[in-house]
Each structure stands twice: as C-alpha cells, then as structure tokens.
Tab-separated table of C-alpha atoms in Angstrom:
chain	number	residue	atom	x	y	z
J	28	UNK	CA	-9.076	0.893	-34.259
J	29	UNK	CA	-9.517	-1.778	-31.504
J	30	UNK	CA	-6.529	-3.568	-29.380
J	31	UNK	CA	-5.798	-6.738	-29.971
J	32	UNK	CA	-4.207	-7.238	-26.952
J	33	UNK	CA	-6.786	-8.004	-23.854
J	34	UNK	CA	-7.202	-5.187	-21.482
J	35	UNK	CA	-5.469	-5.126	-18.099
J	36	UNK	CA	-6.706	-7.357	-15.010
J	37	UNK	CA	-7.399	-4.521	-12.904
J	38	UNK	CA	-7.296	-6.614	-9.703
J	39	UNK	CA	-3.843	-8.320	-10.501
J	40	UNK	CA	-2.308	-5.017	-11.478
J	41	UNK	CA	-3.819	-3.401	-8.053
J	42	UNK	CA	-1.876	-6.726	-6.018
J	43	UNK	CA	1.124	-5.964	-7.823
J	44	UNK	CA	1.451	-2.376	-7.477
J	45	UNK	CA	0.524	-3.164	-3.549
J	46	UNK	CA	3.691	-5.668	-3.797
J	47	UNK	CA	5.785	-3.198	-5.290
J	48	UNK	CA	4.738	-0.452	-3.163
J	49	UNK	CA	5.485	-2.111	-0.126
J	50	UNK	CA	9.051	-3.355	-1.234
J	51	UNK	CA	9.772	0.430	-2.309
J	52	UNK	CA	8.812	1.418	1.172
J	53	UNK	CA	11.100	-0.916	2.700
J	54	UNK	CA	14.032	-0.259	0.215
J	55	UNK	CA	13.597	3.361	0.679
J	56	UNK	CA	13.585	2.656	4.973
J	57	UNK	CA	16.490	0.771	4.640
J	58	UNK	CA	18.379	3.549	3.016
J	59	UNK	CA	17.164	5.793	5.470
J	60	UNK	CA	16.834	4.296	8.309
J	61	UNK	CA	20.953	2.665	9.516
J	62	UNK	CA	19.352	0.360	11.983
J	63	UNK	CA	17.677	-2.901	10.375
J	64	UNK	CA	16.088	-3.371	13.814
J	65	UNK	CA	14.785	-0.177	14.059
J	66	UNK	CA	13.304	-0.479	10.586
J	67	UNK	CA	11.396	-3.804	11.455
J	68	UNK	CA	9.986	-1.456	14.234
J	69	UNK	CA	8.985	0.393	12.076
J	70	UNK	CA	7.196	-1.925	9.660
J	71	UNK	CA	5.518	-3.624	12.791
J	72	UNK	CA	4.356	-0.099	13.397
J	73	UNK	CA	2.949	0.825	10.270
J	74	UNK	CA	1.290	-2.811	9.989
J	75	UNK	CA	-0.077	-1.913	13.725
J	76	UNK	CA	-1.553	1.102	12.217
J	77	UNK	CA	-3.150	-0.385	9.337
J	78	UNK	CA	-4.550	-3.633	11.469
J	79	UNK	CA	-6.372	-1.068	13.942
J	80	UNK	CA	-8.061	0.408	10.943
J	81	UNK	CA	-8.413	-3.117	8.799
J	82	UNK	CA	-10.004	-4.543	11.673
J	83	UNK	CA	-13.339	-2.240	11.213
J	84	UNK	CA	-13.597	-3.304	7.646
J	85	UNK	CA	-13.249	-6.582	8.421
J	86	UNK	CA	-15.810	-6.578	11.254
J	87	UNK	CA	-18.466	-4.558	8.929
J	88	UNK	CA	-17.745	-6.848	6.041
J	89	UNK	CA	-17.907	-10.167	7.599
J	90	UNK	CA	-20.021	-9.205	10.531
J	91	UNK	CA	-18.737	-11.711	12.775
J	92	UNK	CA	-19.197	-11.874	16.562
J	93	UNK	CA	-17.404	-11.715	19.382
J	94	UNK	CA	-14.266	-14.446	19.659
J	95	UNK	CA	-14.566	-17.094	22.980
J	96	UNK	CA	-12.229	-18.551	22.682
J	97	UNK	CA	-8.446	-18.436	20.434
J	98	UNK	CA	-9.467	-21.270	17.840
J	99	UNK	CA	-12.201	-19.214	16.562
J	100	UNK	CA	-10.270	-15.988	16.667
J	101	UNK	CA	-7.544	-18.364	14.943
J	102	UNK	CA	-10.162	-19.331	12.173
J	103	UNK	CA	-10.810	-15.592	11.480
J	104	UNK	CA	-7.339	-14.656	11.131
J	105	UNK	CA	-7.237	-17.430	8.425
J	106	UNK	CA	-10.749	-15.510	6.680
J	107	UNK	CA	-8.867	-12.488	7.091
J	108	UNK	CA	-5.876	-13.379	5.230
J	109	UNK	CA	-7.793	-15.085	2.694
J	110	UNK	CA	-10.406	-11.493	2.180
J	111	UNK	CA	-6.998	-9.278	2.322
J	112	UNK	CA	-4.066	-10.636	1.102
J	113	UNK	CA	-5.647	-13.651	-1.045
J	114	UNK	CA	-3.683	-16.250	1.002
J	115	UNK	CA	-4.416	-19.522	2.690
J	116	UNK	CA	-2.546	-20.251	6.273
J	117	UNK	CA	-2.934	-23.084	7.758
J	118	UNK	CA	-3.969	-23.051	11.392
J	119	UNK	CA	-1.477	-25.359	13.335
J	120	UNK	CA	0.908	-25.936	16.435
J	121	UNK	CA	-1.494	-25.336	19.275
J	122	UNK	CA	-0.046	-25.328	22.673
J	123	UNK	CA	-1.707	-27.709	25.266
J	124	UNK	CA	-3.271	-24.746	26.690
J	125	UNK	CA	-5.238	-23.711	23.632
J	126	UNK	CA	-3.147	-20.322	23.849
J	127	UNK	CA	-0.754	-20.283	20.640
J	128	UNK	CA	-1.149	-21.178	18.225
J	129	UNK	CA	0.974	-20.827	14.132
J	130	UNK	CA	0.242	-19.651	10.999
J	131	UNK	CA	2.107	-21.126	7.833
J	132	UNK	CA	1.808	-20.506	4.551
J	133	UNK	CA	4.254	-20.763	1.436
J	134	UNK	CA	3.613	-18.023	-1.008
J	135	UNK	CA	2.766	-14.684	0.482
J	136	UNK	CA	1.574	-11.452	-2.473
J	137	UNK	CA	3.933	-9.256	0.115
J	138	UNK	CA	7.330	-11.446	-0.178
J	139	UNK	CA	6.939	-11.922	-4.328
J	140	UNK	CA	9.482	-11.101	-6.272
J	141	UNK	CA	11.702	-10.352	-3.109
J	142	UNK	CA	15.146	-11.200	-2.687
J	143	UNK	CA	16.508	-10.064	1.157
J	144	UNK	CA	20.169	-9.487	2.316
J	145	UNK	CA	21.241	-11.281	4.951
J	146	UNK	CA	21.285	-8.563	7.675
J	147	UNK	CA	18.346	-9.473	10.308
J	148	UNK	CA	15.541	-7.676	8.426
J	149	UNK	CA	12.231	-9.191	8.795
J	150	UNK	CA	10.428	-8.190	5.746
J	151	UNK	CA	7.122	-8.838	6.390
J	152	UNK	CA	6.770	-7.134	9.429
J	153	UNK	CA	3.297	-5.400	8.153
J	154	UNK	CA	1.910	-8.680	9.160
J	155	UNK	CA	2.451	-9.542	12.618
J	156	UNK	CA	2.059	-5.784	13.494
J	157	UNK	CA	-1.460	-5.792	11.766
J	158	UNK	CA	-2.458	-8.963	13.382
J	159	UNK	CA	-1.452	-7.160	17.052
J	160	UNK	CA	-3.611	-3.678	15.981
J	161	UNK	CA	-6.485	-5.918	14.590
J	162	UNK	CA	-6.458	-7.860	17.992
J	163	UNK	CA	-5.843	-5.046	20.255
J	164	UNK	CA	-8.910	-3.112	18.858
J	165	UNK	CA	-10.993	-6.403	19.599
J	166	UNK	CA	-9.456	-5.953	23.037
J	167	UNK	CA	-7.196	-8.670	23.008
J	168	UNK	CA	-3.285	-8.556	23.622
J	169	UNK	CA	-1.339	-11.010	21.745
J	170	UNK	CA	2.322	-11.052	20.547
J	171	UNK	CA	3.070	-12.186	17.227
J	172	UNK	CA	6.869	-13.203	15.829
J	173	UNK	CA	7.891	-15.157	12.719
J	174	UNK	CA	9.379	-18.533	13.606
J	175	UNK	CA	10.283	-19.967	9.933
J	176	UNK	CA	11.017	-17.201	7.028
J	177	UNK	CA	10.712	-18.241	3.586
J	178	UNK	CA	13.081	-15.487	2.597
J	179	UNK	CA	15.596	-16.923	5.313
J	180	UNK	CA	15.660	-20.228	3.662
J	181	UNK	CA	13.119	-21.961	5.068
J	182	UNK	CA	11.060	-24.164	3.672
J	183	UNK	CA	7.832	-22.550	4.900
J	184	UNK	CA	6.776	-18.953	6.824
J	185	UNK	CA	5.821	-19.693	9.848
J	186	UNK	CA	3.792	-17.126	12.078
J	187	UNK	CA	3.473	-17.667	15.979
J	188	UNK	CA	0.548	-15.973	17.669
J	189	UNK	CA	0.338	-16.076	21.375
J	190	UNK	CA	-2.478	-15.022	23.871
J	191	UNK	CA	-1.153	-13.293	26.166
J	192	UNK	CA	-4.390	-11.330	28.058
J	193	UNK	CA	-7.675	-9.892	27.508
J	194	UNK	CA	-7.683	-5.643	27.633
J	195	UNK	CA	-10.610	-4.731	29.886
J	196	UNK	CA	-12.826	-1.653	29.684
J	197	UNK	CA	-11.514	1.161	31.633
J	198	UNK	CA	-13.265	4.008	33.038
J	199	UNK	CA	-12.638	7.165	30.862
J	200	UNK	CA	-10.012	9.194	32.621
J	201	UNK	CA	-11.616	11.678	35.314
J	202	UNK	CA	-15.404	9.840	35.078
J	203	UNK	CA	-15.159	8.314	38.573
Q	4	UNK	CA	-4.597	-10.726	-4.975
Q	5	UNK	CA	-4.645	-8.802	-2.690
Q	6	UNK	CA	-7.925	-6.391	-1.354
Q	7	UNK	CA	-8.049	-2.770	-2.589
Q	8	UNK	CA	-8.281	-1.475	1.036
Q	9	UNK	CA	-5.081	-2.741	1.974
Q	10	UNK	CA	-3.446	-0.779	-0.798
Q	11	UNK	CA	-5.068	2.236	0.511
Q	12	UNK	CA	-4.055	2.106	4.035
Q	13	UNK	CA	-0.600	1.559	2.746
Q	14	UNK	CA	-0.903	4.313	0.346
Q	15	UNK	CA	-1.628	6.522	4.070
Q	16	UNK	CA	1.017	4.876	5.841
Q	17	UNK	CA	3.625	5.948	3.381
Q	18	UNK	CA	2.607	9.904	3.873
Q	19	UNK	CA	2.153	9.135	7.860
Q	20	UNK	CA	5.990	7.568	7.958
Q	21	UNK	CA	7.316	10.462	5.880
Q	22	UNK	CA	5.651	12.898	7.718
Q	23	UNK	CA	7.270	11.152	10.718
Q	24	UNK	CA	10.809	11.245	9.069
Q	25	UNK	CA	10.977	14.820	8.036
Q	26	UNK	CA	9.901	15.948	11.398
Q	27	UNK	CA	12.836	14.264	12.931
Q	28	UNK	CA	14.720	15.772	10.251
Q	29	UNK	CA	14.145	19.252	10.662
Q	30	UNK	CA	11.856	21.522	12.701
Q	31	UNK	CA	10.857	23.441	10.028
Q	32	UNK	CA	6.843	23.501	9.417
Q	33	UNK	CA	7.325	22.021	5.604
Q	34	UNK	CA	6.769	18.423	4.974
Q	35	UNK	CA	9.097	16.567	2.643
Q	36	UNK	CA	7.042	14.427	0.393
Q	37	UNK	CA	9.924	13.700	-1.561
Q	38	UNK	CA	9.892	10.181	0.272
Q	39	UNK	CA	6.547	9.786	-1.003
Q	40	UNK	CA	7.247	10.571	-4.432
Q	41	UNK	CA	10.225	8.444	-4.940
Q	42	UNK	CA	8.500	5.714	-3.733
Q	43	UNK	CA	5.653	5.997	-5.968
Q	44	UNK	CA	8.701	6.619	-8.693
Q	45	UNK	CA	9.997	3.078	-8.044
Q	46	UNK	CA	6.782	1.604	-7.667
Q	47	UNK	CA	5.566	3.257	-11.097
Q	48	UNK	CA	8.730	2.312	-12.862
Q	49	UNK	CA	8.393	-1.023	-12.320
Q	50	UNK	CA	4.987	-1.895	-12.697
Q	51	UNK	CA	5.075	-0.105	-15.982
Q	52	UNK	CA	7.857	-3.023	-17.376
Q	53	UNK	CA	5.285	-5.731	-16.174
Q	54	UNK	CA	1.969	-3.826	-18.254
Q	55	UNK	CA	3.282	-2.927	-21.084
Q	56	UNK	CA	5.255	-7.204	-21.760
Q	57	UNK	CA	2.370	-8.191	-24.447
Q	58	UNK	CA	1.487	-4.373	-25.104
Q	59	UNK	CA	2.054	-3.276	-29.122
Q	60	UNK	CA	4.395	-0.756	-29.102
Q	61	UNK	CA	3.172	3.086	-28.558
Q	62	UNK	CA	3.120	5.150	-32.159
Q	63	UNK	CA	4.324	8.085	-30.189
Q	64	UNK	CA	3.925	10.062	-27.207
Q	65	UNK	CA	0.819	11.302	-27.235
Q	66	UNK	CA	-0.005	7.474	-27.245
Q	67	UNK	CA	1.833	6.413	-24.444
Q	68	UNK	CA	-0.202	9.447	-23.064
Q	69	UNK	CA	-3.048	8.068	-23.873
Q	70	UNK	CA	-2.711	4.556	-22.592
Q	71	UNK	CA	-1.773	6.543	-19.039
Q	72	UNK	CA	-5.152	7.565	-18.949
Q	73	UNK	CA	-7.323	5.061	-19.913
Q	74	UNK	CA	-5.930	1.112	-18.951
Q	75	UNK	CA	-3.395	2.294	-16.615
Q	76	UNK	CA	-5.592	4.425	-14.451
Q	77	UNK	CA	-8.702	2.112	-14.738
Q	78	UNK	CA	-6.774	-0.318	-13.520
Q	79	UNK	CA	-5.581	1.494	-10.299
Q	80	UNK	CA	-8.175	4.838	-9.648
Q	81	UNK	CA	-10.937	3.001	-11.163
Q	82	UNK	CA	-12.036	5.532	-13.959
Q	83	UNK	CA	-10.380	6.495	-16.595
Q	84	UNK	CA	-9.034	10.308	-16.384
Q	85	UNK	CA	-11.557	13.039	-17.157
Q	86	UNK	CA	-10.002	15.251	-19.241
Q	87	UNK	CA	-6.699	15.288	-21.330
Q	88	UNK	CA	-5.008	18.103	-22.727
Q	89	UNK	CA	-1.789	18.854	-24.650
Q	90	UNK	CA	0.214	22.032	-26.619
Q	91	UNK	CA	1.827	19.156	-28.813
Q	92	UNK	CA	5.263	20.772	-27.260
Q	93	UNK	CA	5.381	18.411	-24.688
Q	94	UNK	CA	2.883	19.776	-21.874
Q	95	UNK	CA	0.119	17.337	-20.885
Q	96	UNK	CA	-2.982	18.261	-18.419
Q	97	UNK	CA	-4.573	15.024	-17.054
Q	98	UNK	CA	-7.762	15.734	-14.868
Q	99	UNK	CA	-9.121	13.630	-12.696
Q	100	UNK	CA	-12.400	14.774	-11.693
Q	101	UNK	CA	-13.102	12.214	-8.855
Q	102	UNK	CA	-9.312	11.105	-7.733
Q	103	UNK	CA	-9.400	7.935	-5.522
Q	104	UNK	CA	-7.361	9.129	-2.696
Q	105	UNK	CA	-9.318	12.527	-2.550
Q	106	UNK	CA	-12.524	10.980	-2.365
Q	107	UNK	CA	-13.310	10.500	1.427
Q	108	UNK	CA	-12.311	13.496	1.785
Q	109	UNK	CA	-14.902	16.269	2.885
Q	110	UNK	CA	-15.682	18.843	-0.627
Q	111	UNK	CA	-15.090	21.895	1.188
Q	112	UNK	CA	-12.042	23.967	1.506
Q	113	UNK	CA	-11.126	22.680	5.076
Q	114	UNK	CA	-8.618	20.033	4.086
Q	115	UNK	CA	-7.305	21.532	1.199
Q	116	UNK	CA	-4.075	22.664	2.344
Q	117	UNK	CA	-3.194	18.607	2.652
Q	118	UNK	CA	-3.926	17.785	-0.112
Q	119	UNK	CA	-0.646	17.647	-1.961
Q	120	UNK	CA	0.231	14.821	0.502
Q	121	UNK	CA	-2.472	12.451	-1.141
Q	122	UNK	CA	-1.184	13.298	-4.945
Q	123	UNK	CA	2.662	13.020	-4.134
Q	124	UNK	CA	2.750	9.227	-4.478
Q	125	UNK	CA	0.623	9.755	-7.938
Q	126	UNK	CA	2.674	12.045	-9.554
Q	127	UNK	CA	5.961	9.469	-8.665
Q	128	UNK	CA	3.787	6.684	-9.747
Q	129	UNK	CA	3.416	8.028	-13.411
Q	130	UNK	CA	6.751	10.045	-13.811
Q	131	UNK	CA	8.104	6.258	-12.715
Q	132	UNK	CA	6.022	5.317	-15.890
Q	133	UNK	CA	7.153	6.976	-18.003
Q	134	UNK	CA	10.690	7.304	-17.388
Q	135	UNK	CA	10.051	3.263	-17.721
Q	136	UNK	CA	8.899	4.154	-21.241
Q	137	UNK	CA	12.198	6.151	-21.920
Q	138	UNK	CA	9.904	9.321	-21.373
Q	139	UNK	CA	11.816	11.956	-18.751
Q	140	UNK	CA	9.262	14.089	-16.988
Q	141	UNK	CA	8.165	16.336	-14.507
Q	142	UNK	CA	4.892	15.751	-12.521
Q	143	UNK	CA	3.346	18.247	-10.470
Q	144	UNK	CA	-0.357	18.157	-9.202
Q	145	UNK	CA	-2.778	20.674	-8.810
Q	146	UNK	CA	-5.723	20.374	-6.764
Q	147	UNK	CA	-8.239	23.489	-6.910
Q	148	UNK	CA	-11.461	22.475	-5.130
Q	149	UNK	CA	-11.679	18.496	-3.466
Q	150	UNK	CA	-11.555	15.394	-5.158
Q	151	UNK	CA	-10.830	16.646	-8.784
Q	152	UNK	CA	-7.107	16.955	-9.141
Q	153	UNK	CA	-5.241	18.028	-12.624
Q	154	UNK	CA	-1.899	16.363	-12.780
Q	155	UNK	CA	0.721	18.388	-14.922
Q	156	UNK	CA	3.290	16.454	-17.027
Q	157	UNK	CA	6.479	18.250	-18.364
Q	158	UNK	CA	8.411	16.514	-21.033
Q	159	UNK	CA	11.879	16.840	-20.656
Q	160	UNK	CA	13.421	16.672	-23.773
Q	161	UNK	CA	17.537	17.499	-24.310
C-alpha cells in the first residue's frame, strides 16, 4: 500500500530543524544563562566557533583565492550566505575609505518563526560571530555589529562589517 | 534552505556549550547532557507538528514507529534506519548502522567513551516526536562499536 501523500523535502525539513534547533538553543540559554548580554556572548562565541571551521569548507568548496582588497572579500561573504544559509544580502554602505562596509537582507532561515522579548537580546548573534572566525582564519580582523534588527522593528537587518587590520604571520613561539 | 554543514557544526556547538555549562556547574568529572537532550526534545517536538500537517493519520503505534524510521530519518541522517525491532509491549530497537554524527569518527574503540555526547540530541529529537504524537517515551542510546548506534524507545503507558 503506497502513500498518497508526497514524501518529505529532505532539504526543507533539514533548514527547519536547523531553525528550530537554534531557537531551542537560545531559549534554553536564556533560561540558563540571567544575563541577556552574556548570552549574546555567548552566541557570538559559538557562531565564532563554527565560522573558524565553516571557513575551510567554504575555501575547499569554492576554491577561491586570496581577498585584496574588502569589496571582494565583501562579494564572498554575499556567496557565502547564499551556499550556507540560502540568503541574498545586499552589499551596501561603503565608507569613503573602502573599509566598511553593510549587509542587509529581509528574511533570514535563522530569525523564522521568531518572536523576541524586548530585553536587549540579539538573536542572531551566530552570524556576526561566524563572519569574525571565518575572517580571522583568513587572517583578517574585522568587527561585526547589527545596525537595523528585523526582530527590533525595523524594516530591514542590517549587518555592519568593519576592517579593522590584517593578522600577520608570527614566528611559532620559541623558533627564533 | 539552509546547508547541511551548518546544521552539523551547530549540532557540535550544542554538546561544546553544555559541556561548558556543566563544568561551571560542578567539578564533578560527569557531563550533563541533559541540556543537549532537551534541546533536541524541543526541537523534535516541534518539527514533528510541521511533518506530519498533510500526513494521513498513523493506524497505530507501530506505525508512527515506522514512519520514525523511514521519512523522518531520511530526511535528517540520510538513510533510513537499519534495523527495527519490537516485543509488541511497547519496547522498540531502532539501529542505525551508519549514524550521521558518528560517522567522522575513527571505527576503533578510542573515542568510544564520547560517544553518548553525539546521540544525546537524537534521542531528545525523537522522544520530542513522539511526545508530539501523544506518544510518552523514554530514549536511551546504545552505541557498541563506532558509527552503528541502536536507539532504545520505552513506551510509557499509565
């Protein structure tokens, strides 16, 4: 005896179980966890985490080169959100110097189905935090903050990433 | 929609914060994956109301079972569960001989004694399923030899 129904989308049900994962984690912090700064710490950390480790998949799967200069490293931010997440930013608001530079978008898989008290939590933390570990294992240093939230009542999300220096090869510790 | 990996890393950060929690906690040397497995509880719960919308109803249990196994875990561990076994009394064995989170792992014994850490989130995930699907259980996983992992599921019924 067959189903009538059609059999499950594998790759929407893997999105959404991502989405709900992620909101469980942050529920779960937020019980645990008094401080709502100290949880967005925390969210920037585990996004740092995963961006160190995204960042070799990413290089192996696109095989890109080595960034010049921040509008190309801006461009593959965009192909990484687009490979990962499924999402489109737009690239806008450079500075005069070339050196910031935002990312907005208006529907983000993280933020579905998300509805946030009003008590300073920046839900989608992961994000900026991933961008810094991706960056940092590139060797370069940027800072990332959230300008515009769509869960604050914005109109859009808004992502500012800055340059703020290129990490140089050390000598290993105690090769001199 | 988003890219398996990014689920997986996730999946790692939830053991890797819990970890962090339950050292601050307590010195003890046990880990509390009870984090872990709520999470996956909530996660499962809820994902099982949006599956099942324009699902026919389950004749019974052993149905419900059944569908576990074969859409539900295709859809998330990519192959559908080895081996299923039941005493009709409510017991049910799922085996998984290849489980997705156990796979990178190495096939010898040398990370075996972590392995409950990469089940916890499973067995939440389906016990979340269920109770969805008005079904109270107990999961518990075993894992004998690395990546096949038999996950144990005790109907409550009162």
């Amino acid at each position: 005896m067959s189903r009538q129904t059609s059999r499950l989308d594998a790759k929407k049900v893997n999105s959404e179980l991502l989405t709900l994962t992620y909101g469980a984690l942050v529920s779960q912090m937020l019980k645990e966890i008094e401080n709502t700064d100290d949880v967005n710490k925390q969210l920037e950390r585990i996004g740092y985490n995963m961006g160190v480790r995204l960042i070799e998949d990413f290089l192996a799967r696109t095989s890109s080169s080595r960034c010049l200069e921040m509008r190309e490293t801006a461009d593959k931010i965009q192909h990484a959100f687009r490979l990962y997440l499924n999402m489109q930013p737009t690239v806008t608001s450079w500075s005069s110097s070339g050196d910031e530079f935002s990312l907005v978008w208006d529907q983000c898989p993280l933020s579905e189905w998300v509805e946030m008290p009003s008590n300073g939590l920046k839900y989608c933390a992961l994000i900026p935090g991933a961008i810094r570990g991706a960056l940092q294992m590139v060797q370069l240093d940027v800072q990332c903050w959230f300008v515009q939230d769509q869960l604050k009542g914005d109109a859009i999300t808004e992502l500012r990433v800055k340059y703020i220096k290129r990490l140089e090869d050390a000598v290993p510790a105690g090769e001199d | 929609m988003a890219d398996e990996i990014v689920f997986d890393l996730l999946h790692s950060e939830i053991i890797n914060y819990a970890l962090d929690q339950s050292k601050d906690n307590n010195d003890k040397k046990e880990v509390d994956l009870s984090v872990v497995e709520y999470i996956g509880f909530a996660a499962g719960y809820k994902i099982m109301e949006r599956l099942t919308r324009e699902w026919p109803r389950f004749k019974d249990e052993l149905d419900t079972m059944k569908f576990i196994c074969t859409d539900f875990w295709t859809c998330i561990y990519k192959k559908q569960i080895d081996n299923l076994r039941t005493n009709h009394q409510g017991v049910y064995v799922l085996q998984d001989n290849a489980f997705r989170f156990l796979n990178n792992f190495s096939n010898g014994h040398q990370y075996l004694e972590y392995a409950p850490r990469y089940v916890a989130y499973t067995c939440g995930l389906i016990r979340g399923g269920l109770a969805n699907l008005c079904i109270n259980s107990v999961v518990t996983a075993e894992v004998q030899s690395m990546p096949s992992c038999k996950f144990h599921i005790h109907v409550q019924r009162t």
